[in-house]
Amino acid sequence: MPSSPTPPAKTSGIESIYDAKYLATTVGMFVLVFLVAFESMAVTTVMPLVSELLDGQRYFALAFAAPMASAMLGMVAAGEISDRRGPKIPLYASVSVFVIGLLICGTANTMQVLILGRILQGIGGGAITVAIYVLIARAYPAILHTKIFALFATAWVIPALVGPWIAGLIATYIHWRAVFLGVLVFIALAFIAIVPTLHRMSTERDPSLGPVSTKRLLLAALTGALVIVMNLLGNAGTGWSLAGLLAALLLALVAIRPLLPRGTFTVRRGLPATIMTRTLVAGAFFGAEIYLPYMLREDYFLAPDRAGLVLTASALMWSLGSWLQGRVGDRLSNAACISIGGVAGVIAISTALCAALFHPPVVLLVAGWAVGGFGMGMIFPRQNVNMFALSSKAEQGFNSSAMTLADSLGNASVTALGGVIFAMAAIGFGFVAVFAFSLLLILVLLIIAPRTKANAAVSV
């Protein structure tokens, strides 16, 4: 891929993502991201009921692993096409595929058909994320990138807070099918708001780039398949499952390497180090977070609603951290925000580890994990902003795809490894082992965070 960044963009005095020129696009993208996030949270809530009614309990895990894997194909495809033709075609295609997936899920009479719809949802959702990233890079000046990504954090936080509750109400008082079919009209309206901006964008092929790489698409599909294998092995908890999981992870790393910037695995300064920090933070934070409600129930004997408060506090603080990094703008560098996020992550996971070892009052864990949420709000938007700042126009799609792939692989692989580690740990030390593993990952992130600043970083 080309490596020379583009010159700084002129902002023409634009200071707000809500200015008339951007308002419809901002609102449309926010709603679109919100609906993709809501659907993800909602499906988690209703899937136990759906699998029971469709007599497909044996496919329960696959209903989650399949879209996670297929999303990787959508990410790479959207990145490839966006670099060559801009984000217009990928957004039209990805929204269409996502909608078709919703229709199939909402009308499915068997679990196998529903999983087919979930696969299409994964492809569409993964592609939507990457195409929107490229749309941001090309439709907004660089000075507004911190603010638009802060807004997107809210688009994920709100569904995390109310999505499961709303989905439960829909399934109870309307029908579980409405969880899939009920968002179609809103997706259409959100996309219509973006259409005028897309129509102003050219779809002419970039002559400096060749055709879409079939090799990259196949590698993305292979990586996704290996993610499914890792998730299945992660639930086994035996020495053989650990060996198989590590083998699958090694193959996934080999397969994904051409889909990431050169030097990612060696943590080369600048963009490669930025991509690697996303893998580490996604794996460390989410790999630990999924065990918090479990620990609060097992060790603190809390009811599920009270155990969920730790996640609520984290989500709220995530929104605050994301808002703050948008407010400070260039006064705080991208590398500094990533480092601050790393420190907050160390505090959060250390608190969880102390809770697993010594069982202090639960308020300490809630406070510590809230600090972690604040750090995630600081780090996630700035990783995206830094990625754009170090990307030329011809590689915005590839690098956006790489960022989302790194996120998915980090989350999936650490979750799978955590499952084996938890199962194989000595009795009473499962939580300790999982949190210690996550702490090691976040400490590595803290060490490499300064390398996310390139020697000569400029804006897109």
GROMACS .gro file of C-alpha atoms in nm:
model
  460
    1MET     CA    1   0.000   0.000   0.000
    2PRO     CA    2   0.112   0.362  -0.052
    3SER     CA    3   0.286   0.503   0.251
    4SER     CA    4   0.320   0.880   0.202
    5PRO     CA    5   0.055   1.075   0.395
    6THR     CA    6  -0.153   1.349   0.237
    7PRO     CA    7  -0.101   1.715   0.324
    8PRO     CA    8  -0.303   1.872   0.605
    9ALA     CA    9  -0.664   1.947   0.519
   10LYS     CA   10  -0.791   2.305   0.536
   11THR     CA   11  -1.076   2.349   0.779
   12SER     CA   12  -1.217   2.678   0.638
   13GLY     CA   13  -1.321   2.786   0.985
   14ILE     CA   14  -1.547   2.485   1.041
   15GLU     CA   15  -1.552   2.405   1.413
   16SER     CA   16  -1.858   2.185   1.467
   17ILE     CA   17  -1.978   1.850   1.338
   18TYR     CA   18  -2.328   2.001   1.369
   19ASP     CA   19  -2.272   2.283   1.120
   20ALA     CA   20  -2.529   2.287   0.841
   21LYS     CA   21  -2.284   2.131   0.597
   22TYR     CA   22  -2.237   1.824   0.817
   23LEU     CA   23  -2.555   1.799   1.026
   24ALA     CA   24  -2.751   1.545   0.819
   25THR     CA   25  -2.445   1.326   0.768
   26THR     CA   26  -2.351   1.342   1.137
   27VAL     CA   27  -2.700   1.247   1.252
   28GLY     CA   28  -2.735   0.978   0.986
   29MET     CA   29  -2.404   0.814   1.072
   30PHE     CA   30  -2.478   0.834   1.444
   31VAL     CA   31  -2.814   0.661   1.404
   32LEU     CA   32  -2.668   0.399   1.172
   33VAL     CA   33  -2.389   0.314   1.417
   34PHE     CA   34  -2.639   0.323   1.705
   35LEU     CA   35  -2.866   0.072   1.531
   36VAL     CA   36  -2.581  -0.166   1.449
   37ALA     CA   37  -2.474  -0.148   1.815
   38PHE     CA   38  -2.830  -0.186   1.944
   39GLU     CA   39  -2.886  -0.491   1.727
   40SER     CA   40  -2.569  -0.650   1.867
   41MET     CA   41  -2.681  -0.594   2.227
   42ALA     CA   42  -3.041  -0.690   2.160
   43VAL     CA   43  -2.958  -1.021   1.993
   44THR     CA   44  -2.751  -1.120   2.297
   45THR     CA   45  -3.062  -1.077   2.509
   46VAL     CA   46  -3.312  -1.266   2.292
   47MET     CA   47  -3.093  -1.544   2.153
   48PRO     CA   48  -3.157  -1.788   2.440
   49LEU     CA   49  -3.531  -1.759   2.372
   50VAL     CA   50  -3.486  -1.779   1.994
   51SER     CA   51  -3.265  -2.087   2.010
   52GLU     CA   52  -3.523  -2.258   2.232
   53LEU     CA   53  -3.822  -2.174   2.012
   54LEU     CA   54  -3.639  -2.279   1.694
   55ASP     CA   55  -3.508  -2.596   1.860
   56GLY     CA   56  -3.150  -2.489   1.793
   57GLN     CA   57  -2.977  -2.485   2.130
   58ARG     CA   58  -2.683  -2.675   1.982
   59TYR     CA   59  -2.624  -2.382   1.746
   60PHE     CA   60  -2.634  -2.118   2.020
   61ALA     CA   61  -2.259  -2.043   2.026
   62LEU     CA   62  -2.241  -2.045   1.646
   63ALA     CA   63  -2.512  -1.778   1.629
   64PHE     CA   64  -2.261  -1.539   1.792
   65ALA     CA   65  -1.935  -1.669   1.648
   66ALA     CA   66  -2.058  -1.673   1.286
   67PRO     CA   67  -2.127  -1.296   1.254
   68MET     CA   68  -1.804  -1.218   1.440
   69ALA     CA   69  -1.616  -1.421   1.179
   70SER     CA   70  -1.806  -1.299   0.873
   71ALA     CA   71  -1.758  -0.938   0.984
   72MET     CA   72  -1.389  -0.976   0.900
   73LEU     CA   73  -1.476  -1.046   0.536
   74GLY     CA   74  -1.699  -0.740   0.529
   75MET     CA   75  -1.427  -0.522   0.682
   76VAL     CA   76  -1.165  -0.621   0.425
   77ALA     CA   77  -1.404  -0.597   0.130
   78ALA     CA   78  -1.519  -0.249   0.234
   79GLY     CA   79  -1.160  -0.135   0.283
   80GLU     CA   80  -1.050  -0.267  -0.057
   81ILE     CA   81  -1.339  -0.104  -0.244
   82SER     CA   82  -1.325   0.222  -0.046
   83ASP     CA   83  -0.960   0.280  -0.140
   84ARG     CA   84  -1.038   0.222  -0.508
   85ARG     CA   85  -1.383   0.379  -0.546
   86GLY     CA   86  -1.449   0.572  -0.225
   87PRO     CA   87  -1.701   0.487   0.051
   88LYS     CA   88  -2.017   0.534  -0.158
   89ILE     CA   89  -2.040   0.186  -0.311
   90PRO     CA   90  -1.937   0.001   0.009
   91LEU     CA   91  -2.196   0.188   0.216
   92TYR     CA   92  -2.479   0.115  -0.026
   93ALA     CA   93  -2.375  -0.250  -0.043
   94SER     CA   94  -2.311  -0.298   0.330
   95VAL     CA   95  -2.640  -0.143   0.441
   96SER     CA   96  -2.822  -0.359   0.185
   97VAL     CA   97  -2.651  -0.678   0.308
   98PHE     CA   98  -2.719  -0.589   0.672
   99VAL     CA   99  -3.088  -0.528   0.596
  100ILE     CA  100  -3.117  -0.858   0.408
  101GLY     CA  101  -2.959  -1.030   0.708
  102LEU     CA  102  -3.218  -0.870   0.938
  103LEU     CA  103  -3.501  -0.983   0.711
  104ILE     CA  104  -3.373  -1.340   0.704
  105CYS     CA  105  -3.329  -1.350   1.082
  106GLY     CA  106  -3.668  -1.194   1.145
  107THR     CA  107  -3.850  -1.446   0.923
  108ALA     CA  108  -3.639  -1.756   1.001
  109ASN     CA  109  -3.822  -2.076   1.093
  110THR     CA  110  -3.508  -2.278   1.167
  111MET     CA  111  -3.189  -2.200   1.352
  112GLN     CA  112  -2.982  -2.279   1.042
  113VAL     CA  113  -3.164  -2.011   0.843
  114LEU     CA  114  -3.124  -1.764   1.129
  115ILE     CA  115  -2.748  -1.828   1.135
  116LEU     CA  116  -2.738  -1.753   0.760
  117GLY     CA  117  -2.899  -1.419   0.838
  118ARG     CA  118  -2.650  -1.363   1.120
  119ILE     CA  119  -2.362  -1.425   0.878
  120LEU     CA  120  -2.501  -1.157   0.645
  121GLN     CA  121  -2.548  -0.926   0.942
  122GLY     CA  122  -2.182  -0.976   1.027
  123ILE     CA  123  -2.066  -0.900   0.674
  124GLY     CA  124  -2.285  -0.591   0.652
  125GLY     CA  125  -2.206  -0.462   1.000
  126GLY     CA  126  -1.830  -0.504   0.956
  127ALA     CA  127  -1.840  -0.330   0.618
  128ILE     CA  128  -2.057  -0.046   0.751
  129THR     CA  129  -1.800   0.036   1.019
  130VAL     CA  130  -1.509   0.055   0.775
  131ALA     CA  131  -1.702   0.248   0.510
  132ILE     CA  132  -1.815   0.503   0.769
  133TYR     CA  133  -1.455   0.546   0.885
  134VAL     CA  134  -1.354   0.631   0.528
  135LEU     CA  135  -1.654   0.860   0.489
  136ILE     CA  136  -1.541   1.050   0.798
  137ALA     CA  137  -1.188   1.083   0.662
  138ARG     CA  138  -1.311   1.224   0.331
  139ALA     CA  139  -1.615   1.428   0.435
  140TYR     CA  140  -1.485   1.593   0.756
  141PRO     CA  141  -1.172   1.802   0.812
  142ALA     CA  142  -0.909   1.645   1.039
  143ILE     CA  143  -0.979   1.892   1.319
  144LEU     CA  144  -1.328   1.742   1.364
  145HIS     CA  145  -1.222   1.378   1.379
  146THR     CA  146  -1.185   1.371   1.758
  147LYS     CA  147  -1.537   1.510   1.795
  148ILE     CA  148  -1.708   1.274   1.552
  149PHE     CA  149  -1.547   0.971   1.716
  150ALA     CA  150  -1.653   1.101   2.056
  151LEU     CA  151  -2.010   1.108   1.927
  152PHE     CA  152  -1.976   0.752   1.800
  153ALA     CA  153  -1.874   0.639   2.148
  154THR     CA  154  -2.215   0.755   2.268
  155ALA     CA  155  -2.375   0.560   1.984
  156TRP     CA  156  -2.227   0.246   2.142
  157VAL     CA  157  -2.273   0.340   2.507
  158ILE     CA  158  -2.648   0.405   2.493
  159PRO     CA  159  -2.731   0.060   2.348
  160ALA     CA  160  -2.505  -0.098   2.610
  161LEU     CA  161  -2.714   0.070   2.880
  162VAL     CA  162  -3.068   0.023   2.748
  163GLY     CA  163  -3.040  -0.224   2.458
  164PRO     CA  164  -3.082  -0.547   2.657
  165TRP     CA  165  -3.374  -0.403   2.856
  166ILE     CA  166  -3.556  -0.276   2.545
  167ALA     CA  167  -3.492  -0.603   2.362
  168GLY     CA  168  -3.638  -0.794   2.656
  169LEU     CA  169  -3.952  -0.579   2.650
  170ILE     CA  170  -3.991  -0.627   2.274
  171ALA     CA  171  -3.950  -1.004   2.300
  172THR     CA  172  -4.192  -1.024   2.594
  173TYR     CA  173  -4.471  -0.795   2.479
  174ILE     CA  174  -4.442  -0.799   2.099
  175HIS     CA  175  -4.234  -1.084   1.949
  176TRP     CA  176  -3.870  -1.180   1.926
  177ARG     CA  177  -3.888  -1.130   1.548
  178ALA     CA  178  -3.949  -0.759   1.607
  179VAL     CA  179  -3.596  -0.730   1.747
  180PHE     CA  180  -3.470  -0.796   1.394
  181LEU     CA  181  -3.749  -0.645   1.183
  182GLY     CA  182  -3.828  -0.344   1.399
  183VAL     CA  183  -3.512  -0.150   1.314
  184LEU     CA  184  -3.547  -0.169   0.933
  185VAL     CA  185  -3.735   0.159   0.893
  186PHE     CA  186  -3.487   0.345   1.116
  187ILE     CA  187  -3.192   0.208   0.919
  188ALA     CA  188  -3.352   0.329   0.597
  189LEU     CA  189  -3.410   0.679   0.738
  190ALA     CA  190  -3.056   0.700   0.876
  191PHE     CA  191  -2.907   0.598   0.544
  192ILE     CA  192  -3.120   0.848   0.353
  193ALA     CA  193  -2.965   1.127   0.563
  194ILE     CA  194  -2.618   1.020   0.443
  195VAL     CA  195  -2.711   0.984   0.076
  196PRO     CA  196  -2.658   1.352  -0.027
  197THR     CA  197  -2.300   1.343   0.104
  198LEU     CA  198  -2.235   1.012  -0.071
  199HIS     CA  199  -2.369   1.145  -0.401
  200ARG     CA  200  -2.116   1.427  -0.391
  201MET     CA  201  -1.835   1.173  -0.378
  202SER     CA  202  -1.672   1.034  -0.689
  203THR     CA  203  -1.674   0.659  -0.759
  204GLU     CA  204  -1.402   0.676  -1.023
  205ARG     CA  205  -1.136   0.411  -0.982
  206ASP     CA  206  -0.804   0.522  -0.835
  207PRO     CA  207  -0.560   0.452  -1.121
  208SER     CA  208  -0.271   0.395  -0.878
  209LEU     CA  209  -0.440   0.085  -0.734
  210GLY     CA  210  -0.511  -0.246  -0.900
  211PRO     CA  211  -0.830  -0.453  -0.876
  212VAL     CA  212  -0.976  -0.570  -0.548
  213SER     CA  213  -0.744  -0.834  -0.403
  214THR     CA  214  -0.910  -1.176  -0.403
  215LYS     CA  215  -0.619  -1.299  -0.191
  216ARG     CA  216  -0.702  -1.053   0.087
  217LEU     CA  217  -1.068  -1.152   0.080
  218LEU     CA  218  -0.976  -1.520   0.110
  219LEU     CA  219  -0.737  -1.445   0.396
  220ALA     CA  220  -1.012  -1.253   0.575
  221ALA     CA  221  -1.250  -1.546   0.533
  222LEU     CA  222  -0.982  -1.786   0.661
  223THR     CA  223  -0.913  -1.565   0.964
  224GLY     CA  224  -1.285  -1.556   1.038
  225ALA     CA  225  -1.308  -1.934   1.020
  226LEU     CA  226  -1.016  -1.965   1.259
  227VAL     CA  227  -1.191  -1.724   1.498
  228ILE     CA  228  -1.487  -1.965   1.508
  229VAL     CA  229  -1.249  -2.253   1.581
  230MET     CA  230  -1.086  -2.055   1.864
  231ASN     CA  231  -1.424  -1.973   2.019
  232LEU     CA  232  -1.533  -2.336   2.011
  233LEU     CA  233  -1.204  -2.455   2.162
  234GLY     CA  234  -1.214  -2.181   2.424
  235ASN     CA  235  -1.508  -2.349   2.593
  236ALA     CA  236  -1.339  -2.688   2.629
  237GLY     CA  237  -1.083  -2.614   2.902
  238THR     CA  238  -0.841  -2.903   2.846
  239GLY     CA  239  -0.474  -2.927   2.759
  240TRP     CA  240  -0.563  -3.047   2.412
  241SER     CA  241  -0.804  -2.757   2.360
  242LEU     CA  242  -0.533  -2.511   2.465
  243ALA     CA  243  -0.289  -2.667   2.217
  244GLY     CA  244  -0.550  -2.653   1.941
  245LEU     CA  245  -0.643  -2.296   2.029
  246LEU     CA  246  -0.281  -2.180   2.016
  247ALA     CA  247  -0.237  -2.353   1.681
  248ALA     CA  248  -0.550  -2.183   1.545
  249LEU     CA  249  -0.430  -1.848   1.682
  250LEU     CA  250  -0.091  -1.890   1.515
  251LEU     CA  251  -0.259  -1.968   1.182
  252ALA     CA  252  -0.489  -1.667   1.227
  253LEU     CA  253  -0.188  -1.440   1.287
  254VAL     CA  254  -0.023  -1.572   0.970
  255ALA     CA  255  -0.345  -1.522   0.772
  256ILE     CA  256  -0.414  -1.172   0.903
  257ARG     CA  257  -0.058  -1.037   0.861
  258PRO     CA  258  -0.108  -0.921   0.498
  259LEU     CA  259  -0.429  -0.748   0.607
  260LEU     CA  260  -0.242  -0.523   0.850
  261PRO     CA  261   0.019  -0.251   0.789
  262ARG     CA  262   0.373  -0.379   0.760
  263GLY     CA  263   0.551  -0.382   1.092
  264THR     CA  264   0.238  -0.432   1.304
  265PHE     CA  265   0.370  -0.745   1.475
  266THR     CA  266   0.712  -0.587   1.528
  267VAL     CA  267   0.543  -0.271   1.664
  268ARG     CA  268   0.705  -0.036   1.415
  269ARG     CA  269   0.666   0.329   1.519
  270GLY     CA  270   0.357   0.514   1.397
  271LEU     CA  271   0.066   0.340   1.230
  272PRO     CA  272   0.174  -0.023   1.296
  273ALA     CA  273   0.212   0.048   1.669
  274THR     CA  274  -0.129   0.217   1.671
  275ILE     CA  275  -0.292  -0.090   1.519
  276MET     CA  276  -0.119  -0.315   1.773
  277THR     CA  277  -0.245  -0.104   2.064
  278ARG     CA  278  -0.602  -0.164   1.942
  279THR     CA  279  -0.547  -0.541   1.948
  280LEU     CA  280  -0.407  -0.525   2.300
  281VAL     CA  281  -0.663  -0.293   2.453
  282ALA     CA  282  -0.961  -0.475   2.300
  283GLY     CA  283  -0.829  -0.808   2.419
  284ALA     CA  284  -0.729  -0.691   2.767
  285PHE     CA  285  -1.037  -0.488   2.855
  286PHE     CA  286  -1.315  -0.699   2.704
  287GLY     CA  287  -1.137  -1.023   2.788
  288ALA     CA  288  -1.153  -0.924   3.155
  289GLU     CA  289  -1.491  -0.751   3.150
  290ILE     CA  290  -1.691  -1.059   3.052
  291TYR     CA  291  -1.584  -1.225   3.380
  292LEU     CA  292  -1.682  -0.939   3.610
  293PRO     CA  293  -2.056  -1.020   3.642
  294TYR     CA  294  -1.960  -1.387   3.682
  295MET     CA  295  -1.719  -1.306   3.967
  296LEU     CA  296  -1.968  -1.074   4.135
  297ARG     CA  297  -2.225  -1.353   4.132
  298GLU     CA  298  -1.989  -1.630   4.243
  299ASP     CA  299  -1.770  -1.449   4.498
  300TYR     CA  300  -1.990  -1.158   4.608
  301PHE     CA  301  -2.330  -1.334   4.573
  302LEU     CA  302  -2.485  -1.035   4.395
  303ALA     CA  303  -2.804  -1.058   4.192
  304PRO     CA  304  -2.759  -1.007   3.814
  305ASP     CA  305  -2.907  -0.655   3.821
  306ARG     CA  306  -2.659  -0.540   4.086
  307ALA     CA  307  -2.370  -0.722   3.921
  308GLY     CA  308  -2.450  -0.534   3.601
  309LEU     CA  309  -2.390  -0.200   3.771
  310VAL     CA  310  -2.015  -0.239   3.723
  311LEU     CA  311  -2.068  -0.247   3.347
  312THR     CA  312  -2.311   0.045   3.361
  313ALA     CA  313  -2.060   0.260   3.550
  314SER     CA  314  -1.791   0.171   3.298
  315ALA     CA  315  -2.014   0.254   3.000
  316LEU     CA  316  -2.105   0.594   3.143
  317MET     CA  317  -1.742   0.679   3.214
  318TRP     CA  318  -1.648   0.560   2.864
  319SER     CA  319  -1.882   0.824   2.726
  320LEU     CA  320  -1.728   1.088   2.955
  321GLY     CA  321  -1.373   0.997   2.853
  322SER     CA  322  -1.463   1.008   2.486
  323TRP     CA  323  -1.632   1.347   2.529
  324LEU     CA  324  -1.329   1.484   2.714
  325GLN     CA  325  -1.077   1.377   2.450
  326GLY     CA  326  -1.295   1.549   2.191
  327ARG     CA  327  -1.303   1.868   2.394
  328VAL     CA  328  -0.928   1.890   2.448
  329GLY     CA  329  -0.860   1.829   2.078
  330ASP     CA  330  -0.502   1.893   1.970
  331ARG     CA  331  -0.406   2.022   2.315
  332LEU     CA  332  -0.351   1.659   2.410
  333SER     CA  333  -0.172   1.445   2.152
  334ASN     CA  334  -0.305   1.115   2.024
  335ALA     CA  335  -0.011   0.929   2.182
  336ALA     CA  336  -0.080   1.097   2.518
  337CYS     CA  337  -0.448   0.996   2.509
  338ILE     CA  338  -0.349   0.638   2.427
  339SER     CA  339  -0.105   0.637   2.719
  340ILE     CA  340  -0.367   0.781   2.955
  341GLY     CA  341  -0.606   0.510   2.843
  342GLY     CA  342  -0.339   0.250   2.909
  343VAL     CA  343  -0.280   0.377   3.262
  344ALA     CA  344  -0.654   0.374   3.330
  345GLY     CA  345  -0.670   0.018   3.197
  346VAL     CA  346  -0.391  -0.089   3.432
  347ILE     CA  347  -0.582   0.061   3.726
  348ALA     CA  348  -0.907  -0.110   3.624
  349ILE     CA  349  -0.767  -0.457   3.565
  350SER     CA  350  -0.545  -0.436   3.876
  351THR     CA  351  -0.858  -0.354   4.076
  352ALA     CA  352  -1.034  -0.659   3.930
  353LEU     CA  353  -0.732  -0.874   4.015
  354CYS     CA  354  -0.729  -0.743   4.374
  355ALA     CA  355  -1.103  -0.814   4.400
  356ALA     CA  356  -1.045  -1.173   4.286
  357LEU     CA  357  -0.765  -1.219   4.539
  358PHE     CA  358  -0.881  -1.029   4.849
  359HIS     CA  359  -1.255  -0.960   4.800
  360PRO     CA  360  -1.260  -0.595   4.912
  361PRO     CA  361  -1.593  -0.404   4.917
  362VAL     CA  362  -1.759  -0.422   4.579
  363VAL     CA  363  -1.766  -0.043   4.549
  364LEU     CA  364  -1.390  -0.054   4.494
  365LEU     CA  365  -1.435  -0.278   4.191
  366VAL     CA  366  -1.711  -0.058   4.050
  367ALA     CA  367  -1.492   0.251   4.090
  368GLY     CA  368  -1.186   0.081   3.941
  369TRP     CA  369  -1.373  -0.048   3.638
  370ALA     CA  370  -1.530   0.295   3.588
  371VAL     CA  371  -1.175   0.433   3.563
  372GLY     CA  372  -1.111   0.170   3.296
  373GLY     CA  373  -1.420   0.282   3.105
  374PHE     CA  374  -1.294   0.640   3.116
  375GLY     CA  375  -0.962   0.523   2.976
  376MET     CA  376  -1.131   0.334   2.694
  377GLY     CA  377  -1.320   0.650   2.606
  378MET     CA  378  -0.987   0.833   2.581
  379ILE     CA  379  -0.802   0.566   2.387
  380PHE     CA  380  -1.047   0.430   2.126
  381PRO     CA  381  -1.127   0.757   1.943
  382ARG     CA  382  -0.763   0.868   1.943
  383GLN     CA  383  -0.646   0.539   1.793
  384ASN     CA  384  -0.884   0.605   1.503
  385VAL     CA  385  -0.776   0.968   1.473
  386ASN     CA  386  -0.409   0.868   1.477
  387MET     CA  387  -0.476   0.607   1.211
  388PHE     CA  388  -0.626   0.873   0.982
  389ALA     CA  389  -0.343   1.116   1.054
  390LEU     CA  390  -0.089   0.857   0.937
  391SER     CA  391  -0.283   0.741   0.629
  392SER     CA  392  -0.277   0.869   0.274
  393LYS     CA  393  -0.609   0.896   0.092
  394ALA     CA  394  -0.528   0.581  -0.106
  395GLU     CA  395  -0.490   0.370   0.210
  396GLN     CA  396  -0.771   0.502   0.431
  397GLY     CA  397  -0.985   0.198   0.353
  398PHE     CA  398  -0.706  -0.053   0.407
  399ASN     CA  399  -0.602   0.104   0.737
  400SER     CA  400  -0.961   0.142   0.861
  401SER     CA  401  -1.012  -0.225   0.784
  402ALA     CA  402  -0.688  -0.310   0.966
  403MET     CA  403  -0.800  -0.120   1.275
  404THR     CA  404  -1.134  -0.301   1.295
  405LEU     CA  405  -0.969  -0.638   1.220
  406ALA     CA  406  -0.719  -0.579   1.501
  407ASP     CA  407  -1.007  -0.499   1.734
  408SER     CA  408  -1.198  -0.815   1.641
  409LEU     CA  409  -0.899  -1.048   1.654
  410GLY     CA  410  -0.783  -0.910   1.989
  411ASN     CA  411  -1.127  -0.947   2.141
  412ALA     CA  412  -1.194  -1.295   1.998
  413SER     CA  413  -0.853  -1.446   2.066
  414VAL     CA  414  -0.821  -1.319   2.424
  415THR     CA  415  -1.178  -1.425   2.504
  416ALA     CA  416  -1.103  -1.775   2.375
  417LEU     CA  417  -0.770  -1.794   2.559
  418GLY     CA  418  -0.936  -1.661   2.872
  419GLY     CA  419  -1.192  -1.939   2.858
  420VAL     CA  420  -0.920  -2.205   2.853
  421ILE     CA  421  -0.714  -2.028   3.120
  422PHE     CA  422  -1.019  -1.999   3.346
  423ALA     CA  423  -1.109  -2.365   3.304
  424MET     CA  424  -0.754  -2.492   3.358
  425ALA     CA  425  -0.671  -2.273   3.659
  426ALA     CA  426  -0.657  -2.425   4.004
  427ILE     CA  427  -0.989  -2.435   4.188
  428GLY     CA  428  -1.071  -2.089   4.317
  429PHE     CA  429  -0.811  -1.913   4.102
  430GLY     CA  430  -0.990  -1.894   3.765
  431PHE     CA  431  -1.071  -1.524   3.798
  432VAL     CA  432  -0.721  -1.449   3.925
  433ALA     CA  433  -0.564  -1.621   3.624
  434VAL     CA  434  -0.786  -1.443   3.370
  435PHE     CA  435  -0.733  -1.097   3.519
  436ALA     CA  436  -0.356  -1.154   3.550
  437PHE     CA  437  -0.344  -1.242   3.180
  438SER     CA  438  -0.539  -0.927   3.087
  439LEU     CA  439  -0.314  -0.717   3.311
  440LEU     CA  440  -0.008  -0.845   3.127
  441LEU     CA  441  -0.161  -0.740   2.794
  442ILE     CA  442  -0.249  -0.389   2.911
  443LEU     CA  443   0.101  -0.342   3.054
  444VAL     CA  444   0.246  -0.428   2.712
  445LEU     CA  445   0.016  -0.166   2.561
  446LEU     CA  446   0.141   0.092   2.809
  447ILE     CA  447   0.500   0.018   2.707
  448ILE     CA  448   0.439   0.056   2.333
  449ALA     CA  449   0.195   0.351   2.353
  450PRO     CA  450   0.471   0.614   2.297
  451ARG     CA  451   0.554   0.442   1.967
  452THR     CA  452   0.215   0.540   1.825
  453LYS     CA  453   0.360   0.886   1.763
  454ALA     CA  454   0.537   0.886   1.427
  455ASN     CA  455   0.854   1.087   1.367
  456ALA     CA  456   0.662   1.315   1.134
  457ALA     CA  457   0.288   1.282   1.186
  458VAL     CA  458   0.057   1.494   0.976
  459SER     CA  459  -0.317   1.504   0.933
  460VAL     CA  460  -0.517   1.356   0.652
   0.00000   0.00000   0.00000
